[in-house]
Coordinates of C-alpha atoms in Angstrom, one line a residue:
X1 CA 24.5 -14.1 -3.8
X2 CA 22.4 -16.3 -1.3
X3 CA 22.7 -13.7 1.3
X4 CA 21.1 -11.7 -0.6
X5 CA 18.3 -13.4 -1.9
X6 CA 17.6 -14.2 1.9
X7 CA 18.5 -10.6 2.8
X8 CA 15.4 -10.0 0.1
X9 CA 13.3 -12.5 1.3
X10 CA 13.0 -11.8 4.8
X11 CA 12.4 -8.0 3.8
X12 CA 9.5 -9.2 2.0
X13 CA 8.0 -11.5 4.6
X14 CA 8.6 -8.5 6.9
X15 CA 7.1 -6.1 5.3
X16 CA 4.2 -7.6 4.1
X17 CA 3.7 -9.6 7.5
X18 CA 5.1 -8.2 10.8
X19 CA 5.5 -4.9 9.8
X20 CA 2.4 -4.6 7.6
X21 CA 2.0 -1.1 6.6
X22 CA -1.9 -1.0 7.5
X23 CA -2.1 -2.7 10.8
X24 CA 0.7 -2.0 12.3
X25 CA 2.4 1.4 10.7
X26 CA -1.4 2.7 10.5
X27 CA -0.3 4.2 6.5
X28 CA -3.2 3.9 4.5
X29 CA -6.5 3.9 6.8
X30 CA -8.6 5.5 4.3
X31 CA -8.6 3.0 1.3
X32 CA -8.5 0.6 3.6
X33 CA -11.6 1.4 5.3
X34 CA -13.4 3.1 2.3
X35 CA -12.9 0.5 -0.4
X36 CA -13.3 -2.9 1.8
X37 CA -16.9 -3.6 1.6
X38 CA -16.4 -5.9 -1.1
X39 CA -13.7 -8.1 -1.7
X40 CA -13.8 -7.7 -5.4
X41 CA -13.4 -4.1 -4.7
X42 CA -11.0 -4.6 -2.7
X43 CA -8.6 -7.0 -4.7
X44 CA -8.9 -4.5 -7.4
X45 CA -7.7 -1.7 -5.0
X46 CA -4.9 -3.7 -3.4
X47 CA -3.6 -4.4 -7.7
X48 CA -3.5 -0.6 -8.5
X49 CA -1.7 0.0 -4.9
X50 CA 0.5 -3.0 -6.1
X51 CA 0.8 -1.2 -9.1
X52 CA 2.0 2.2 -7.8
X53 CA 3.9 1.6 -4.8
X54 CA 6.3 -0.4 -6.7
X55 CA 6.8 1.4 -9.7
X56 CA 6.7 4.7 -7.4
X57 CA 9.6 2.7 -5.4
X58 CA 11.7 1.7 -8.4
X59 CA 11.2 5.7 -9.7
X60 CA 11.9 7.3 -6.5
X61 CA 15.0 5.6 -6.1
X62 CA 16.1 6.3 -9.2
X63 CA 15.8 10.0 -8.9
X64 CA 16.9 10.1 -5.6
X65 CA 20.2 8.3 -6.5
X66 CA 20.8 9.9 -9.6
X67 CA 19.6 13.2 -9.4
X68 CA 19.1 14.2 -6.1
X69 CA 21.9 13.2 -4.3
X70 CA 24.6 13.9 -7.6
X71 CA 23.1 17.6 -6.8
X72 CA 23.2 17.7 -3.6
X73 CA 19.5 18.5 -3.4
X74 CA 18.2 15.7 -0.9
X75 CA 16.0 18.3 0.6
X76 CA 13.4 18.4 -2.3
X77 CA 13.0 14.9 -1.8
X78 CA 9.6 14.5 -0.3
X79 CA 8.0 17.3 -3.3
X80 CA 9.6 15.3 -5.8
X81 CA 8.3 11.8 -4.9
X82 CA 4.7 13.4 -4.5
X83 CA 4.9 14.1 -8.0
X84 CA 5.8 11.1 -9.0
X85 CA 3.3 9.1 -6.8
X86 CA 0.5 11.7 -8.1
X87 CA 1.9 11.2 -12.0
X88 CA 1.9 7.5 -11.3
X89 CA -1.7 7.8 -10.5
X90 CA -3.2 9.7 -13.2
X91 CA -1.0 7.2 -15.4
X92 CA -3.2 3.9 -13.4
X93 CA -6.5 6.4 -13.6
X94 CA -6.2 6.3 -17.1
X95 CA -5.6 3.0 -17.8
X96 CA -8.8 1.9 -15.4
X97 CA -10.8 4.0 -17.1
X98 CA -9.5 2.8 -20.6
X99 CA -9.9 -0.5 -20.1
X100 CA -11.4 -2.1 -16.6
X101 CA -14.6 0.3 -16.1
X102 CA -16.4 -1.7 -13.9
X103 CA -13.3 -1.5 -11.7
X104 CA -13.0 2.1 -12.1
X105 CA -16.1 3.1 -11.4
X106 CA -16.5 0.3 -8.4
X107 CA -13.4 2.3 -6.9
X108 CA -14.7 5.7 -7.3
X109 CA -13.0 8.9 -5.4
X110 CA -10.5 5.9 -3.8
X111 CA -8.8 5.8 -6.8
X112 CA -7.6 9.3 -7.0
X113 CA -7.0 9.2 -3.1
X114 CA -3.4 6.9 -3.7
X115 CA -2.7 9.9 -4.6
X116 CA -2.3 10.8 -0.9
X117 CA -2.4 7.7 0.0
X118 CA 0.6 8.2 3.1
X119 CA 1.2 4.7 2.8
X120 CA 2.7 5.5 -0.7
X121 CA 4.6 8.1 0.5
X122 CA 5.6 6.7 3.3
X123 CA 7.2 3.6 1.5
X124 CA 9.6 6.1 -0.8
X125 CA 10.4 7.9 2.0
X126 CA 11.5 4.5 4.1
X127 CA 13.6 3.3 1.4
X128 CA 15.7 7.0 1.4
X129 CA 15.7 6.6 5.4
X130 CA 17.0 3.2 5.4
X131 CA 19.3 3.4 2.3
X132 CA 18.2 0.5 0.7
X133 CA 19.3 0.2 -3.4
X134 CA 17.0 0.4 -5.7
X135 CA 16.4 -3.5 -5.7
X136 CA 16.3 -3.8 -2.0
X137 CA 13.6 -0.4 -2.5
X138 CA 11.4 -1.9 -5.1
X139 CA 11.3 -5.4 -3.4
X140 CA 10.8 -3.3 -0.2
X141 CA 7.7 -1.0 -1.8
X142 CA 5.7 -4.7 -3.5
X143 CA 6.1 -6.2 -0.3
X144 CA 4.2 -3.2 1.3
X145 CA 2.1 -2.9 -1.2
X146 CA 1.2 -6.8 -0.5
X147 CA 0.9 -6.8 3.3
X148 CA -1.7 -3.6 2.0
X149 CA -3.7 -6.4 -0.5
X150 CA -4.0 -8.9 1.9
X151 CA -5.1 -7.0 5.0
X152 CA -7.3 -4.9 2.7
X153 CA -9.4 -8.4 0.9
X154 CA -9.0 -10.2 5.1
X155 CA -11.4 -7.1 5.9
X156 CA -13.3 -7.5 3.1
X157 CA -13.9 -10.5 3.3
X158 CA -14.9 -10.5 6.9
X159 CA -17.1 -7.2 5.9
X160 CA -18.9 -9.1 3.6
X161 CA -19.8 -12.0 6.0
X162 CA -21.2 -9.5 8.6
X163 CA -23.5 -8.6 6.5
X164 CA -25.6 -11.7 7.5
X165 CA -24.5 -11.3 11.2
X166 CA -26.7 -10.0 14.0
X167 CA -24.4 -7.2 14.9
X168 CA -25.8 -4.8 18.2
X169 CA -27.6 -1.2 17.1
X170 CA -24.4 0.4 18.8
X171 CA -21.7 -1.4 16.8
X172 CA -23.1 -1.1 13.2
X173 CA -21.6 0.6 10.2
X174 CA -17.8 1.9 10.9
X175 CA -17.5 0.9 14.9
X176 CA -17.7 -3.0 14.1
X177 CA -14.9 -2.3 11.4
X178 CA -12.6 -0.4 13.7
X179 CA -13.3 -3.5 15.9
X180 CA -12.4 -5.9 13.6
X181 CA -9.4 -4.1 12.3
X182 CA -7.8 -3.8 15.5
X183 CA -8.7 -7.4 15.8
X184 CA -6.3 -8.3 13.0
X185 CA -4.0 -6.0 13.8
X186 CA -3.4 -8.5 17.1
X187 CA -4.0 -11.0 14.9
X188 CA -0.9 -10.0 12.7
X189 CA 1.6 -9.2 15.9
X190 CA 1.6 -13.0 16.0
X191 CA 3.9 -12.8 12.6
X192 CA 6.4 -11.1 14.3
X193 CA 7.8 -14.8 15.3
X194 CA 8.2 -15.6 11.8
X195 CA 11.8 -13.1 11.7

């Protein structure tokens, strides 16, 4: 039983650290770009991609184990888990728009774009590739979906406080933020000590 809690914990501190989905997998460049202006924005972003990857991971998993493999039908596996992802999506839409508006509309076309969000996709598709259970999947998929929270607010943050830099006519706008993104992704290789 402690093996594997530890077997559980290490997957999440790699996941979310060393082998952080954004920085060093490079899943997930649009949101991550597109939605970290503000940090409030961006915390909101990072929940509903908390949100989805994780429930997408438990889902997945179960169809993949249940019905997939008992009918031999593996190959359909990347087709189902878009549906599901995109399902999952319209479900989070929904519930934004219900009841967090500001949110909703602060996220604007992001929200839908999870949707294709590779970095969802990619997750399901890493837990079927590395035959992890559906525990070991879903604990897999939050920690992903963490590493993509707290790289996403780290830019945002940063974003924000150039604001009130004096940043060179060349580097304004996207450059500086390809910069400073590549900047934390060296920043984050430093984690890979931790495992």
């Amino acid at each position: 039983m402690f093996a594997q809690v530890q077997e559980l914990l290490l997957l999440l501190i790699g996941s979310a650290l060393v082998s952080n989905v954004v920085l060093s997998q490079f899943l997930g460049l649009c949101p991550f770009l597109g939605v970290s202006k503000k940090v409030e924005t961006a915390a909101g972003m990072g929940t509903a991609v908390i949100f989805v990857i994780t429930l997408a991971s438990a889902v997945a998993g179960v169809i993949y184990k249940y019905v997939l493999q008992r009918f031999g039908i593996e190959y359909l596996q990347t087709i189902v888990f878009i549906l599901v992802i995109a399902a999952l999506v319209q479900f989070v839409e929904m519930f934004l728009k219900k009841f967090m508006v500001s949110l909703y509309e602060a996220l604007g076309v992001y929200l839908p774009l999870i949707t294709t969000n590779c970095a969802v996709l990619g997750v399901a598709l890493t837990n079927v590739q590395n035959e992890y259970g559906i525990l070991t999947g879903i604990v897999n998929g939050f920690a992903t979906a963490l590493g993509f929270t707290i790289s996403i607010i780290i830019l945002a943050g940063i974003r924000e406080k150039m604001q009130y830099n004096d940043v060179p006519e060349s580097f304004k706008g996207m450059p500086i933020v390809l910069l400073t993104a590549g900047l934390m992704a060296i920043a984050f290789c430093g984690f890979s000590g931790l495992l």
